[in-house]
């Protein structure tokens, strides 16, 4: 094979990553693993080595958002980070961390604000919500992971969906893996998110 030729599997891998990214950005799919498997089926991939990893998909998501939703994406990102700061201030006694697409800058039209909490007890959070008349629902955690959350609560904040993962305090110090695979999931405390907002606002105000 000539050096300039690209193997078919590499082309297919990029096509799968690009299609999975579009699904994530446009269709509200938040699970990278599900998105790439669905994309692989649509494109006829049959081998595991044809599937892109999560870093490749995330790169394609960033590219897609910058090309097709640039101004809208910056406005959404700013609004969701501002919402995250408001929520984290309210939940400060429970040691909140922002995580997921809003932190990473890849939040699409259907993304949630994802926040991890590390209270002494998950019941403390629910009692706080009840005392403040916050309507919420339970979402079943995945129990097949050693560092799975004790509870997941979902609610809306100014029409933005929010997901709270509640962990025991001893999990806070552990390196946590993301729900889509093996990539380590980043977390940020309130001060770091406030700094990100300044960067996001500056980018949104910059001329094209």
mmCIF file of C-alpha atoms in Angstrom:
data_model
loop_
_atom_site.group_PDB
_atom_site.id
_atom_site.type_symbol
_atom_site.label_atom_id
_atom_site.label_comp_id
_atom_site.label_asym_id
_atom_site.label_seq_id
_atom_site.Cartn_x
_atom_site.Cartn_y
_atom_site.Cartn_z
ATOM 1 C CA UNK A 1 0.000 0.000 0.000
ATOM 2 C CA UNK A 2 1.425 3.445 -0.906
ATOM 3 C CA UNK A 3 2.378 5.637 2.030
ATOM 4 C CA UNK A 4 -0.151 8.309 1.126
ATOM 5 C CA UNK A 5 -3.040 5.825 1.120
ATOM 6 C CA UNK A 6 -5.307 5.784 4.156
ATOM 7 C CA UNK A 7 -6.736 2.434 5.258
ATOM 8 C CA UNK A 8 -10.468 2.079 4.913
ATOM 9 C CA UNK A 9 -10.799 1.377 8.642
ATOM 10 C CA UNK A 10 -9.240 4.769 9.462
ATOM 11 C CA UNK A 11 -11.693 6.540 7.183
ATOM 12 C CA UNK A 12 -14.574 4.625 8.693
ATOM 13 C CA UNK A 13 -13.342 5.372 12.217
ATOM 14 C CA UNK A 14 -13.411 9.117 11.462
ATOM 15 C CA UNK A 15 -16.847 8.819 9.842
ATOM 16 C CA UNK A 16 -18.188 7.059 12.937
ATOM 17 C CA UNK A 17 -16.715 9.734 15.210
ATOM 18 C CA UNK A 18 -18.221 12.512 13.080
ATOM 19 C CA UNK A 19 -21.676 10.906 12.963
ATOM 20 C CA UNK A 20 -21.608 10.172 16.708
ATOM 21 C CA UNK A 21 -20.656 13.817 17.336
ATOM 22 C CA UNK A 22 -23.618 15.026 15.267
ATOM 23 C CA UNK A 23 -25.951 12.770 17.275
ATOM 24 C CA UNK A 24 -24.557 14.139 20.513
ATOM 25 C CA UNK A 25 -24.824 17.762 19.378
ATOM 26 C CA UNK A 26 -28.179 17.579 17.593
ATOM 27 C CA UNK A 27 -30.143 14.640 18.972
ATOM 28 C CA UNK A 28 -29.525 14.970 22.698
ATOM 29 C CA UNK A 29 -27.553 11.728 23.096
ATOM 30 C CA UNK A 30 -25.259 12.126 26.091
ATOM 31 C CA UNK A 31 -23.710 8.649 26.239
ATOM 32 C CA UNK A 32 -20.637 8.536 24.020
ATOM 33 C CA UNK A 33 -20.644 4.746 23.960
ATOM 34 C CA UNK A 34 -24.264 4.571 22.805
ATOM 35 C CA UNK A 35 -23.681 7.281 20.174
ATOM 36 C CA UNK A 36 -20.670 5.558 18.616
ATOM 37 C CA UNK A 37 -22.370 2.145 18.585
ATOM 38 C CA UNK A 38 -25.426 3.635 16.896
ATOM 39 C CA UNK A 39 -23.223 5.475 14.394
ATOM 40 C CA UNK A 40 -21.255 2.300 13.742
ATOM 41 C CA UNK A 41 -24.445 0.359 12.972
ATOM 42 C CA UNK A 42 -25.633 3.033 10.561
ATOM 43 C CA UNK A 43 -22.282 3.030 8.751
ATOM 44 C CA UNK A 44 -21.970 -0.739 8.650
ATOM 45 C CA UNK A 45 -18.955 -1.119 10.954
ATOM 46 C CA UNK A 46 -18.499 -4.616 12.317
ATOM 47 C CA UNK A 47 -15.031 -4.616 13.919
ATOM 48 C CA UNK A 48 -14.249 -3.210 17.351
ATOM 49 C CA UNK A 49 -11.051 -1.575 16.090
ATOM 50 C CA UNK A 50 -13.165 0.580 13.752
ATOM 51 C CA UNK A 51 -14.791 2.315 16.724
ATOM 52 C CA UNK A 52 -13.307 5.689 17.723
ATOM 53 C CA UNK A 53 -12.334 6.355 21.317
ATOM 54 C CA UNK A 54 -14.024 9.008 23.422
ATOM 55 C CA UNK A 55 -11.269 11.583 22.896
ATOM 56 C CA UNK A 56 -11.788 11.332 19.115
ATOM 57 C CA UNK A 57 -15.536 11.797 19.517
ATOM 58 C CA UNK A 58 -15.085 14.762 21.845
ATOM 59 C CA UNK A 59 -12.785 16.410 19.296
ATOM 60 C CA UNK A 60 -15.436 15.916 16.614
ATOM 61 C CA UNK A 61 -18.118 17.366 18.907
ATOM 62 C CA UNK A 62 -16.010 20.501 19.384
ATOM 63 C CA UNK A 63 -15.499 20.768 15.624
ATOM 64 C CA UNK A 64 -19.192 20.277 14.896
ATOM 65 C CA UNK A 65 -20.262 22.904 17.426
ATOM 66 C CA UNK A 66 -17.707 25.413 16.161
ATOM 67 C CA UNK A 67 -18.831 24.957 12.548
ATOM 68 C CA UNK A 68 -22.610 24.584 12.838
ATOM 69 C CA UNK A 69 -23.568 26.163 16.166
ATOM 70 C CA UNK A 70 -20.741 28.608 16.888
ATOM 71 C CA UNK A 71 -22.580 31.703 18.186
ATOM 72 C CA UNK A 72 -25.456 29.674 19.589
ATOM 73 C CA UNK A 73 -22.999 27.348 21.290
ATOM 74 C CA UNK A 74 -21.116 30.167 23.012
ATOM 75 C CA UNK A 75 -24.365 31.715 24.262
ATOM 76 C CA UNK A 76 -25.608 28.351 25.526
ATOM 77 C CA UNK A 77 -22.299 27.562 27.160
ATOM 78 C CA UNK A 78 -22.314 30.892 29.003
ATOM 79 C CA UNK A 79 -25.932 30.489 30.119
ATOM 80 C CA UNK A 80 -25.338 26.951 31.382
ATOM 81 C CA UNK A 81 -22.161 27.893 33.246
ATOM 82 C CA UNK A 82 -23.957 30.833 34.858
ATOM 83 C CA UNK A 83 -26.736 28.471 35.881
ATOM 84 C CA UNK A 84 -24.177 26.024 37.248
ATOM 85 C CA UNK A 85 -22.613 28.749 39.400
ATOM 86 C CA UNK A 86 -25.994 29.712 40.846
ATOM 87 C CA UNK A 87 -26.756 26.088 41.686
ATOM 88 C CA UNK A 88 -23.312 25.473 43.172
ATOM 89 C CA UNK A 89 -23.682 28.520 45.418
ATOM 90 C CA UNK A 90 -26.996 27.184 46.690
ATOM 91 C CA UNK A 91 -25.502 23.738 47.274
ATOM 92 C CA UNK A 92 -22.184 24.930 48.700
ATOM 93 C CA UNK A 93 -22.629 23.015 52.017
ATOM 94 C CA UNK A 94 -22.593 19.760 50.021
ATOM 95 C CA UNK A 95 -19.227 20.362 48.289
ATOM 96 C CA UNK A 96 -20.381 20.745 44.656
ATOM 97 C CA UNK A 97 -18.187 20.189 41.605
ATOM 98 C CA UNK A 98 -19.154 20.941 38.013
ATOM 99 C CA UNK A 99 -18.412 18.149 35.559
ATOM 100 C CA UNK A 100 -19.459 16.885 32.140
ATOM 101 C CA UNK A 101 -20.124 18.760 28.902
ATOM 102 C CA UNK A 102 -20.798 22.166 30.482
ATOM 103 C CA UNK A 103 -17.377 22.128 32.108
ATOM 104 C CA UNK A 104 -15.627 20.711 29.036
ATOM 105 C CA UNK A 105 -17.230 23.208 26.664
ATOM 106 C CA UNK A 106 -19.013 20.587 24.554
ATOM 107 C CA UNK A 107 -22.583 21.136 25.766
ATOM 108 C CA UNK A 108 -25.101 20.751 22.960
ATOM 109 C CA UNK A 109 -28.734 21.793 22.698
ATOM 110 C CA UNK A 110 -29.928 18.973 24.942
ATOM 111 C CA UNK A 111 -27.079 18.772 27.442
ATOM 112 C CA UNK A 112 -27.583 18.771 31.187
ATOM 113 C CA UNK A 113 -25.700 20.699 33.836
ATOM 114 C CA UNK A 114 -23.897 17.900 35.673
ATOM 115 C CA UNK A 115 -22.834 18.491 39.272
ATOM 116 C CA UNK A 116 -21.231 16.086 41.730
ATOM 117 C CA UNK A 117 -21.973 16.468 45.438
ATOM 118 C CA UNK A 118 -20.155 14.981 48.429
ATOM 119 C CA UNK A 119 -22.439 15.493 51.441
ATOM 120 C CA UNK A 120 -22.235 13.587 54.700
ATOM 121 C CA UNK A 121 -25.507 11.932 53.681
ATOM 122 C CA UNK A 122 -27.558 11.882 50.478
ATOM 123 C CA UNK A 123 -30.653 12.474 52.607
ATOM 124 C CA UNK A 124 -29.283 15.903 53.553
ATOM 125 C CA UNK A 125 -29.592 17.004 49.928
ATOM 126 C CA UNK A 126 -33.135 15.722 49.585
ATOM 127 C CA UNK A 127 -34.159 17.401 52.829
ATOM 128 C CA UNK A 128 -32.638 20.650 51.542
ATOM 129 C CA UNK A 129 -34.664 20.341 48.331
ATOM 130 C CA UNK A 130 -37.872 19.596 50.201
ATOM 131 C CA UNK A 131 -37.359 22.526 52.558
ATOM 132 C CA UNK A 132 -36.809 24.834 49.581
ATOM 133 C CA UNK A 133 -39.718 23.444 47.525
ATOM 134 C CA UNK A 134 -37.473 22.226 44.703
ATOM 135 C CA UNK A 135 -39.230 19.603 42.576
ATOM 136 C CA UNK A 136 -36.871 16.783 41.617
ATOM 137 C CA UNK A 137 -36.878 13.189 40.423
ATOM 138 C CA UNK A 138 -34.687 10.203 41.147
ATOM 139 C CA UNK A 139 -32.671 8.577 38.361
ATOM 140 C CA UNK A 140 -31.317 5.092 38.954
ATOM 141 C CA UNK A 141 -27.498 5.036 39.289
ATOM 142 C CA UNK A 142 -25.448 2.415 37.468
ATOM 143 C CA UNK A 143 -24.406 -0.037 40.163
ATOM 144 C CA UNK A 144 -21.759 -1.876 38.118
ATOM 145 C CA UNK A 145 -19.013 0.641 38.933
ATOM 146 C CA UNK A 146 -17.037 0.680 42.197
ATOM 147 C CA UNK A 147 -17.381 4.466 42.529
ATOM 148 C CA UNK A 148 -21.038 4.691 41.482
ATOM 149 C CA UNK A 149 -23.049 7.532 43.047
ATOM 150 C CA UNK A 150 -25.337 6.792 45.960
ATOM 151 C CA UNK A 151 -28.148 8.730 44.286
ATOM 152 C CA UNK A 152 -28.876 10.801 41.187
ATOM 153 C CA UNK A 153 -31.365 13.661 41.341
ATOM 154 C CA UNK A 154 -32.616 15.525 38.265
ATOM 155 C CA UNK A 155 -34.515 18.809 38.105
ATOM 156 C CA UNK A 156 -34.857 21.953 35.984
ATOM 157 C CA UNK A 157 -33.193 25.286 36.705
ATOM 158 C CA UNK A 158 -34.639 28.105 34.585
ATOM 159 C CA UNK A 159 -35.595 25.521 31.944
ATOM 160 C CA UNK A 160 -32.092 24.012 31.934
ATOM 161 C CA UNK A 161 -31.980 20.309 32.905
ATOM 162 C CA UNK A 162 -29.694 19.541 35.840
ATOM 163 C CA UNK A 163 -28.283 16.226 37.009
ATOM 164 C CA UNK A 164 -26.844 15.880 40.513
ATOM 165 C CA UNK A 165 -24.713 12.848 41.315
ATOM 166 C CA UNK A 166 -24.439 12.344 45.049
ATOM 167 C CA UNK A 167 -21.384 10.488 46.375
ATOM 168 C CA UNK A 168 -20.111 9.565 49.794
ATOM 169 C CA UNK A 169 -17.396 11.933 51.095
ATOM 170 C CA UNK A 170 -14.583 9.379 50.768
ATOM 171 C CA UNK A 171 -15.114 9.189 46.970
ATOM 172 C CA UNK A 172 -14.169 12.871 46.609
ATOM 173 C CA UNK A 173 -10.452 12.111 46.810
ATOM 174 C CA UNK A 174 -10.508 9.272 44.276
ATOM 175 C CA UNK A 175 -9.731 9.577 40.563
ATOM 176 C CA UNK A 176 -13.055 9.128 38.820
ATOM 177 C CA UNK A 177 -13.674 7.747 35.365
ATOM 178 C CA UNK A 178 -16.273 9.140 33.044
ATOM 179 C CA UNK A 179 -19.509 7.288 32.297
ATOM 180 C CA UNK A 180 -18.577 6.816 28.617
ATOM 181 C CA UNK A 181 -15.380 4.820 29.000
ATOM 182 C CA UNK A 182 -11.968 5.019 30.519
ATOM 183 C CA UNK A 183 -11.145 8.711 30.154
ATOM 184 C CA UNK A 184 -10.751 10.461 33.485
ATOM 185 C CA UNK A 185 -13.591 12.864 34.161
ATOM 186 C CA UNK A 186 -12.630 16.384 35.162
ATOM 187 C CA UNK A 187 -14.281 18.230 38.030
ATOM 188 C CA UNK A 188 -14.176 21.907 38.990
ATOM 189 C CA UNK A 189 -15.043 23.735 42.189
ATOM 190 C CA UNK A 190 -17.006 26.991 42.232
ATOM 191 C CA UNK A 191 -14.029 29.354 41.915
ATOM 192 C CA UNK A 192 -12.765 27.524 38.817
ATOM 193 C CA UNK A 193 -16.195 27.706 37.169
ATOM 194 C CA UNK A 194 -16.435 31.428 37.906
ATOM 195 C CA UNK A 195 -13.074 31.865 36.154
ATOM 196 C CA UNK A 196 -14.366 29.881 33.169
ATOM 197 C CA UNK A 197 -17.373 32.182 32.933
ATOM 198 C CA UNK A 198 -15.104 35.192 32.498
ATOM 199 C CA UNK A 199 -13.332 33.381 29.654
ATOM 200 C CA UNK A 200 -16.622 32.323 28.058
ATOM 201 C CA UNK A 201 -18.081 35.855 28.301
ATOM 202 C CA UNK A 202 -14.951 37.309 26.713
ATOM 203 C CA UNK A 203 -15.164 34.814 23.849
ATOM 204 C CA UNK A 204 -18.857 35.554 23.306
ATOM 205 C CA UNK A 205 -18.154 39.306 23.174
ATOM 206 C CA UNK A 206 -15.214 38.984 20.796
ATOM 207 C CA UNK A 207 -15.903 40.068 17.195
ATOM 208 C CA UNK A 208 -15.999 37.207 14.634
#
